Amino acid sequence: MQWVLTTWTDEECKQIMQNCCKSLPQGGKLIACEPVLPEHSDDSHRTRALLEGDIFVMTIYRAKGKHRTEEQFKQLAISVGFPGFRSFHVDHFYTILEFQK
């Protein structure tokens, strides 16, 4: 999935991820490509791009969607039954998120 989780509320993300988790075999993976906010703001290009993107998402989706931190994605994953979580930063904006059942 790409930019799917970013456009929904936490509860809607949980429902989407829960449906994916139910359909996967044991050991299966859900792979998502999403913007991931840093835990702490700084003056880097990455942080600036992500925060600007977050404002864009909130404006377009009327505050329904939002960018999340890695910890927030991890907690969403655990709450729906994905015990395994890894992330891989691929550029200043996108992160590959791996949720393993």
Phi, psi and omega in degrees: 000147176226127179056031176272310185291332181295332188265009182232160176290170178301316181295320178291322176299318179301317180296315179299311182293324179295318177297319177297315181299317180297326184276347182272146172288164176304131183089353179291163184231144168254125180248128179231146175244109187222155168290137180234122180289146173290155179296325181230136179288148175211189183264015183287159176298322180299309181298316180298314180298317181292319179292322175296320177297322179297317178297318178301313181298315180297324180288311183293318184262017176052050177065012178282316180264167178195156171280154181229161174277167176302318181298320178295319176296318180299316180293321175300316181298312180298321183294339181250003174109012174262101180284336182260136179213132173219155177225149181225114178284125182256338174198194182294339189246317187259148175229135173273126180249129180244117178251118183249134179279000000 
